[in-house]
């Protein structure tokens, strides 16, 4: 018994040393895939989970699939397939918002008719097409109007007008313009008329909902009448045009041109146009137009003033 006691004591001492060595050797540090680290004493691995004794949190059971690597005090051992190390890509700077290309062309088409059948039969047809080109300081507007009508089989309207106006900005408010036009009016006995003239304009008001322009210049006009007579004269041109967007759907615009004679001081002419528009949907709108032309020296048997009221449906694009 006494002889065996030292052997027993040595055996216990040996096993204790091995256990202590094993405990020290199995202190482990786990690197998780989400970047966290867990340290503690190794308790074992079973059923796909690793158990670690954490000095503060106690026993932890961690799925092996969530562990990227583990390190003991002897050598690191990987518990999962190696994860390739990829260098973090620098965050690219935010892309600036894409600004749509400016729209240089705009078009406006109108068509209308007025029919009545009864004691008096009447038919009135009108059409209009406008094209606007704008780029940088340049603005060009082409306008074409046609009207034809009959009352009890007699012509009440047979008129065509075409014009082109070019504006060029020379400052924040001043601009130069050049105006040209041509047409005919069978009811007023004008076989052909044409005009041309330059001038200067001023943006008097430039608000989001209201705009007002003033213009002054010279104008050369020629009227060839059905009786063979011809009238050609130089005029001053004094004009204004305004546009007012009353509501998002309702707007009004007008233009007034006064032509006092230069070569013949006794002559003068006036042209007026007003439009009332109501938006229906998208680019479709209803339009009511008033056109008035005054000539103090018209063809014989023709009245000085000619007023026309038109209703139409318009399309902008």
GROMACS .gro file of C-alpha atoms in nm:
model
  317
    1UNK     CA    1   0.000   0.000   0.000
    2UNK     CA    2   0.274   0.237   0.101
    3UNK     CA    3   0.471   0.131  -0.202
    4UNK     CA    4   0.183   0.193  -0.424
    5UNK     CA    5   0.101   0.538  -0.281
    6UNK     CA    6   0.390   0.716  -0.454
    7UNK     CA    7   0.286   0.559  -0.783
    8UNK     CA    8  -0.072   0.670  -0.738
    9UNK     CA    9   0.044   1.017  -0.645
   10UNK     CA   10   0.266   1.038  -0.953
   11UNK     CA   11  -0.020   0.914  -1.174
   12UNK     CA   12  -0.257   1.178  -1.041
   13UNK     CA   13   0.009   1.443  -1.083
   14UNK     CA   14   0.070   1.333  -1.443
   15UNK     CA   15  -0.297   1.335  -1.536
   16UNK     CA   16  -0.346   1.671  -1.372
   17UNK     CA   17  -0.055   1.812  -1.566
   18UNK     CA   18  -0.196   1.673  -1.892
   19UNK     CA   19  -0.540   1.815  -1.816
   20UNK     CA   20  -0.389   2.152  -1.733
   21UNK     CA   21  -0.179   2.139  -2.048
   22UNK     CA   22  -0.484   2.048  -2.254
   23UNK     CA   23  -0.690   2.331  -2.103
   24UNK     CA   24  -0.417   2.578  -2.171
   25UNK     CA   25  -0.366   2.445  -2.521
   26UNK     CA   26  -0.737   2.456  -2.601
   27UNK     CA   27  -0.797   2.818  -2.516
   28UNK     CA   28  -0.951   2.931  -2.846
   29UNK     CA   29  -1.038   3.250  -3.034
   30UNK     CA   30  -1.315   3.226  -3.296
   31UNK     CA   31  -1.338   3.467  -3.591
   32UNK     CA   32  -1.702   3.486  -3.704
   33UNK     CA   33  -1.804   3.559  -4.062
   34UNK     CA   34  -1.987   3.876  -3.958
   35UNK     CA   35  -1.660   4.020  -3.824
   36UNK     CA   36  -1.714   3.951  -3.452
   37UNK     CA   37  -1.461   3.762  -3.237
   38UNK     CA   38  -1.535   3.520  -2.951
   39UNK     CA   39  -1.266   3.399  -2.703
   40UNK     CA   40  -1.293   3.128  -2.440
   41UNK     CA   41  -1.208   2.775  -2.332
   42UNK     CA   42  -1.269   2.502  -2.586
   43UNK     CA   43  -1.546   2.263  -2.471
   44UNK     CA   44  -1.591   2.053  -2.782
   45UNK     CA   45  -1.769   2.023  -3.117
   46UNK     CA   46  -2.074   1.810  -3.201
   47UNK     CA   47  -2.374   1.814  -3.435
   48UNK     CA   48  -2.225   2.102  -3.635
   49UNK     CA   49  -2.191   2.337  -3.337
   50UNK     CA   50  -1.887   2.450  -3.138
   51UNK     CA   51  -1.912   2.503  -2.764
   52UNK     CA   52  -1.691   2.759  -2.590
   53UNK     CA   53  -1.678   2.861  -2.224
   54UNK     CA   54  -1.674   3.243  -2.227
   55UNK     CA   55  -1.538   3.403  -1.907
   56UNK     CA   56  -1.834   3.644  -1.888
   57UNK     CA   57  -2.117   3.507  -2.105
   58UNK     CA   58  -2.077   3.147  -1.993
   59UNK     CA   59  -2.120   2.853  -2.229
   60UNK     CA   60  -2.172   2.955  -2.591
   61UNK     CA   61  -2.289   2.725  -2.869
   62UNK     CA   62  -2.200   2.862  -3.212
   63UNK     CA   63  -2.289   2.704  -3.552
   64UNK     CA   64  -1.974   2.593  -3.729
   65UNK     CA   65  -2.102   2.741  -4.054
   66UNK     CA   66  -2.087   3.092  -3.899
   67UNK     CA   67  -1.716   3.060  -3.812
   68UNK     CA   68  -1.455   3.176  -4.058
   69UNK     CA   69  -1.154   3.055  -3.860
   70UNK     CA   70  -1.036   2.968  -3.513
   71UNK     CA   71  -0.703   3.020  -3.342
   72UNK     CA   72  -0.569   2.827  -3.042
   73UNK     CA   73  -0.251   2.889  -2.844
   74UNK     CA   74  -0.076   2.632  -3.064
   75UNK     CA   75  -0.187   2.664  -3.425
   76UNK     CA   76  -0.487   2.805  -3.609
   77UNK     CA   77  -0.739   2.562  -3.745
   78UNK     CA   78  -1.012   2.648  -3.990
   79UNK     CA   79  -1.358   2.506  -3.917
   80UNK     CA   80  -1.503   2.610  -4.251
   81UNK     CA   81  -1.386   2.630  -4.609
   82UNK     CA   82  -1.142   2.917  -4.646
   83UNK     CA   83  -1.306   3.245  -4.734
   84UNK     CA   84  -1.117   3.437  -4.999
   85UNK     CA   85  -1.003   3.776  -4.886
   86UNK     CA   86  -1.131   4.043  -5.121
   87UNK     CA   87  -1.005   4.393  -5.097
   88UNK     CA   88  -1.284   4.636  -5.023
   89UNK     CA   89  -1.376   4.840  -5.325
   90UNK     CA   90  -1.383   5.213  -5.274
   91UNK     CA   91  -1.731   5.361  -5.277
   92UNK     CA   92  -1.775   5.544  -5.606
   93UNK     CA   93  -1.883   5.906  -5.581
   94UNK     CA   94  -2.255   5.964  -5.637
   95UNK     CA   95  -2.346   6.020  -5.999
   96UNK     CA   96  -2.488   6.362  -6.077
   97UNK     CA   97  -2.853   6.362  -6.187
   98UNK     CA   98  -2.901   6.327  -6.560
   99UNK     CA   99  -3.040   6.647  -6.705
  100UNK     CA  100  -3.258   6.587  -7.011
  101UNK     CA  101  -3.143   6.750  -7.330
  102UNK     CA  102  -3.316   7.083  -7.394
  103UNK     CA  103  -3.612   7.067  -7.627
  104UNK     CA  104  -3.550   7.299  -7.922
  105UNK     CA  105  -3.868   7.235  -8.124
  106UNK     CA  106  -4.231   7.287  -8.016
  107UNK     CA  107  -4.541   7.247  -8.230
  108UNK     CA  108  -4.901   7.363  -8.191
  109UNK     CA  109  -5.188   7.245  -8.414
  110UNK     CA  110  -5.547   7.376  -8.407
  111UNK     CA  111  -5.860   7.285  -8.601
  112UNK     CA  112  -6.220   7.401  -8.561
  113UNK     CA  113  -6.555   7.432  -8.734
  114UNK     CA  114  -6.883   7.615  -8.682
  115UNK     CA  115  -7.189   7.468  -8.854
  116UNK     CA  116  -7.551   7.587  -8.858
  117UNK     CA  117  -7.846   7.469  -9.066
  118UNK     CA  118  -8.187   7.631  -9.052
  119UNK     CA  119  -8.325   7.962  -9.165
  120UNK     CA  120  -7.964   8.053  -9.239
  121UNK     CA  121  -7.708   7.792  -9.334
  122UNK     CA  122  -7.351   7.862  -9.236
  123UNK     CA  123  -7.026   7.672  -9.236
  124UNK     CA  124  -6.697   7.801  -9.104
  125UNK     CA  125  -6.373   7.601  -9.102
  126UNK     CA  126  -6.043   7.713  -8.957
  127UNK     CA  127  -5.701   7.558  -8.911
  128UNK     CA  128  -5.373   7.677  -8.766
  129UNK     CA  129  -5.021   7.537  -8.735
  130UNK     CA  130  -4.733   7.690  -8.544
  131UNK     CA  131  -4.372   7.576  -8.508
  132UNK     CA  132  -4.128   7.724  -8.257
  133UNK     CA  133  -3.751   7.671  -8.261
  134UNK     CA  134  -3.546   7.801  -7.970
  135UNK     CA  135  -3.175   7.758  -7.897
  136UNK     CA  136  -2.947   7.973  -7.686
  137UNK     CA  137  -3.022   8.336  -7.783
  138UNK     CA  138  -3.217   8.253  -8.100
  139UNK     CA  139  -3.594   8.209  -8.123
  140UNK     CA  140  -3.780   8.150  -8.448
  141UNK     CA  141  -4.159   8.125  -8.483
  142UNK     CA  142  -4.349   8.016  -8.796
  143UNK     CA  143  -4.729   8.061  -8.800
  144UNK     CA  144  -4.986   7.955  -9.061
  145UNK     CA  145  -5.364   8.024  -9.047
  146UNK     CA  146  -5.644   7.935  -9.288
  147UNK     CA  147  -6.015   8.019  -9.266
  148UNK     CA  148  -6.297   7.934  -9.505
  149UNK     CA  149  -6.668   7.993  -9.453
  150UNK     CA  150  -7.002   8.031  -9.631
  151UNK     CA  151  -7.340   8.173  -9.532
  152UNK     CA  152  -7.634   8.064  -9.750
  153UNK     CA  153  -7.391   7.963 -10.022
  154UNK     CA  154  -7.205   8.293 -10.026
  155UNK     CA  155  -6.845   8.323  -9.920
  156UNK     CA  156  -6.812   8.477  -9.574
  157UNK     CA  157  -6.445   8.394  -9.513
  158UNK     CA  158  -6.161   8.294  -9.742
  159UNK     CA  159  -5.837   8.397  -9.586
  160UNK     CA  160  -5.482   8.268  -9.548
  161UNK     CA  161  -5.200   8.420  -9.343
  162UNK     CA  162  -4.844   8.297  -9.298
  163UNK     CA  163  -4.572   8.468  -9.098
  164UNK     CA  164  -4.223   8.409  -8.964
  165UNK     CA  165  -4.060   8.605  -8.683
  166UNK     CA  166  -3.701   8.570  -8.563
  167UNK     CA  167  -3.585   8.705  -8.226
  168UNK     CA  168  -3.225   8.731  -8.109
  169UNK     CA  169  -3.145   8.821  -7.749
  170UNK     CA  170  -2.879   9.093  -7.709
  171UNK     CA  171  -2.906   9.127  -7.332
  172UNK     CA  172  -3.109   9.019  -7.033
  173UNK     CA  173  -3.411   9.221  -7.153
  174UNK     CA  174  -3.339   9.356  -7.503
  175UNK     CA  175  -3.374   9.160  -7.828
  176UNK     CA  176  -3.366   9.223  -8.201
  177UNK     CA  177  -3.637   9.089  -8.431
  178UNK     CA  178  -3.717   9.051  -8.798
  179UNK     CA  179  -4.073   8.990  -8.917
  180UNK     CA  180  -4.201   8.866  -9.251
  181UNK     CA  181  -4.545   8.757  -9.369
  182UNK     CA  182  -4.768   8.689  -9.667
  183UNK     CA  183  -5.127   8.591  -9.743
  184UNK     CA  184  -5.454   8.678  -9.912
  185UNK     CA  185  -5.812   8.765  -9.815
  186UNK     CA  186  -6.070   8.708 -10.089
  187UNK     CA  187  -6.357   8.862  -9.890
  188UNK     CA  188  -6.160   9.186  -9.843
  189UNK     CA  189  -6.062   9.170 -10.215
  190UNK     CA  190  -5.689   9.124 -10.145
  191UNK     CA  191  -5.529   8.889 -10.396
  192UNK     CA  192  -5.188   8.907 -10.227
  193UNK     CA  193  -5.033   9.088  -9.937
  194UNK     CA  194  -4.684   9.063  -9.794
  195UNK     CA  195  -4.473   9.250  -9.543
  196UNK     CA  196  -4.123   9.257  -9.398
  197UNK     CA  197  -3.950   9.466  -9.133
  198UNK     CA  198  -3.692   9.466  -8.853
  199UNK     CA  199  -3.710   9.615  -8.506
  200UNK     CA  200  -3.606   9.598  -8.142
  201UNK     CA  201  -3.793   9.454  -7.845
  202UNK     CA  202  -3.791   9.479  -7.468
  203UNK     CA  203  -3.894   9.215  -7.210
  204UNK     CA  204  -4.092   9.442  -6.980
  205UNK     CA  205  -4.215   9.162  -6.749
  206UNK     CA  206  -4.070   8.811  -6.724
  207UNK     CA  207  -4.251   8.626  -6.444
  208UNK     CA  208  -4.339   8.258  -6.422
  209UNK     CA  209  -4.710   8.321  -6.478
  210UNK     CA  210  -4.710   8.653  -6.664
  211UNK     CA  211  -4.497   8.789  -6.949
  212UNK     CA  212  -4.510   9.120  -7.137
  213UNK     CA  213  -4.300   9.227  -7.438
  214UNK     CA  214  -4.283   9.566  -7.611
  215UNK     CA  215  -4.157   9.614  -7.969
  216UNK     CA  216  -4.091   9.899  -8.208
  217UNK     CA  217  -3.959   9.893  -8.564
  218UNK     CA  218  -4.025   9.958  -8.932
  219UNK     CA  219  -4.250   9.763  -9.167
  220UNK     CA  220  -4.292   9.757  -9.544
  221UNK     CA  221  -4.633   9.632  -9.665
  222UNK     CA  222  -4.773   9.560 -10.011
  223UNK     CA  223  -5.142   9.491 -10.090
  224UNK     CA  224  -5.248   9.384 -10.440
  225UNK     CA  225  -5.626   9.416 -10.480
  226UNK     CA  226  -5.863   9.228 -10.712
  227UNK     CA  227  -5.944   9.546 -10.904
  228UNK     CA  228  -5.579   9.568 -11.014
  229UNK     CA  229  -5.478   9.841 -10.774
  230UNK     CA  230  -5.166   9.811 -10.563
  231UNK     CA  231  -5.082   9.969 -10.231
  232UNK     CA  232  -4.727   9.967 -10.099
  233UNK     CA  233  -4.624  10.176  -9.801
  234UNK     CA  234  -4.369  10.203  -9.522
  235UNK     CA  235  -4.508  10.195  -9.171
  236UNK     CA  236  -4.382  10.219  -8.820
  237UNK     CA  237  -4.462   9.910  -8.619
  238UNK     CA  238  -4.553   9.954  -8.251
  239UNK     CA  239  -4.651   9.628  -8.085
  240UNK     CA  240  -4.699   9.451  -7.755
  241UNK     CA  241  -4.775   9.090  -7.663
  242UNK     CA  242  -4.861   8.937  -7.328
  243UNK     CA  243  -4.930   8.592  -7.185
  244UNK     CA  244  -5.095   8.514  -6.851
  245UNK     CA  245  -5.132   8.166  -6.700
  246UNK     CA  246  -5.432   8.225  -6.473
  247UNK     CA  247  -5.453   7.868  -6.339
  248UNK     CA  248  -5.270   7.546  -6.431
  249UNK     CA  249  -5.550   7.479  -6.685
  250UNK     CA  250  -5.663   7.828  -6.790
  251UNK     CA  251  -5.444   8.079  -6.977
  252UNK     CA  252  -5.486   8.384  -7.199
  253UNK     CA  253  -5.254   8.561  -7.444
  254UNK     CA  254  -5.291   8.858  -7.678
  255UNK     CA  255  -5.097   9.058  -7.935
  256UNK     CA  256  -5.162   9.412  -8.061
  257UNK     CA  257  -4.982   9.570  -8.360
  258UNK     CA  258  -5.030   9.932  -8.468
  259UNK     CA  259  -4.889  10.052  -8.805
  260UNK     CA  260  -4.879  10.433  -8.846
  261UNK     CA  261  -4.779  10.536  -9.198
  262UNK     CA  262  -4.431  10.672  -9.276
  263UNK     CA  263  -4.441  10.734  -9.650
  264UNK     CA  264  -4.815  10.818  -9.636
  265UNK     CA  265  -4.907  10.977  -9.304
  266UNK     CA  266  -5.278  10.940  -9.376
  267UNK     CA  267  -5.256  10.558  -9.366
  268UNK     CA  268  -5.263  10.338  -9.060
  269UNK     CA  269  -5.349   9.975  -8.989
  270UNK     CA  270  -5.418   9.778  -8.671
  271UNK     CA  271  -5.406   9.405  -8.604
  272UNK     CA  272  -5.522   9.235  -8.283
  273UNK     CA  273  -5.529   8.871  -8.173
  274UNK     CA  274  -5.647   8.724  -7.843
  275UNK     CA  275  -5.660   8.359  -7.732
  276UNK     CA  276  -5.831   8.197  -7.436
  277UNK     CA  277  -5.715   7.839  -7.371
  278UNK     CA  278  -5.841   7.569  -7.138
  279UNK     CA  279  -5.637   7.249  -7.098
  280UNK     CA  280  -5.836   6.926  -7.122
  281UNK     CA  281  -5.579   6.649  -7.069
  282UNK     CA  282  -5.215   6.592  -7.155
  283UNK     CA  283  -5.141   6.828  -7.447
  284UNK     CA  284  -5.502   6.870  -7.564
  285UNK     CA  285  -5.685   7.200  -7.508
  286UNK     CA  286  -5.987   7.409  -7.610
  287UNK     CA  287  -5.917   7.744  -7.774
  288UNK     CA  288  -6.126   8.056  -7.837
  289UNK     CA  289  -5.964   8.312  -8.070
  290UNK     CA  290  -6.057   8.670  -8.157
  291UNK     CA  291  -5.895   8.827  -8.467
  292UNK     CA  292  -5.950   9.189  -8.561
  293UNK     CA  293  -5.800   9.375  -8.859
  294UNK     CA  294  -5.850   9.745  -8.924
  295UNK     CA  295  -5.742   9.936  -9.237
  296UNK     CA  296  -5.839  10.300  -9.278
  297UNK     CA  297  -5.791  10.274  -9.659
  298UNK     CA  298  -5.925   9.932  -9.765
  299UNK     CA  299  -6.044   9.827 -10.109
  300UNK     CA  300  -6.362   9.990 -10.234
  301UNK     CA  301  -6.690   9.841 -10.104
  302UNK     CA  302  -6.503   9.675  -9.816
  303UNK     CA  303  -6.553   9.781  -9.454
  304UNK     CA  304  -6.261   9.919  -9.257
  305UNK     CA  305  -6.288   9.663  -8.978
  306UNK     CA  306  -6.293   9.283  -8.997
  307UNK     CA  307  -6.360   9.086  -8.676
  308UNK     CA  308  -6.351   8.705  -8.658
  309UNK     CA  309  -6.426   8.476  -8.364
  310UNK     CA  310  -6.302   8.117  -8.384
  311UNK     CA  311  -6.334   7.812  -8.162
  312UNK     CA  312  -6.104   7.515  -8.206
  313UNK     CA  313  -5.935   7.219  -8.044
  314UNK     CA  314  -5.558   7.238  -8.013
  315UNK     CA  315  -5.274   6.993  -7.965
  316UNK     CA  316  -4.927   7.082  -7.838
  317UNK     CA  317  -4.620   6.861  -7.869
   0.00000   0.00000   0.00000
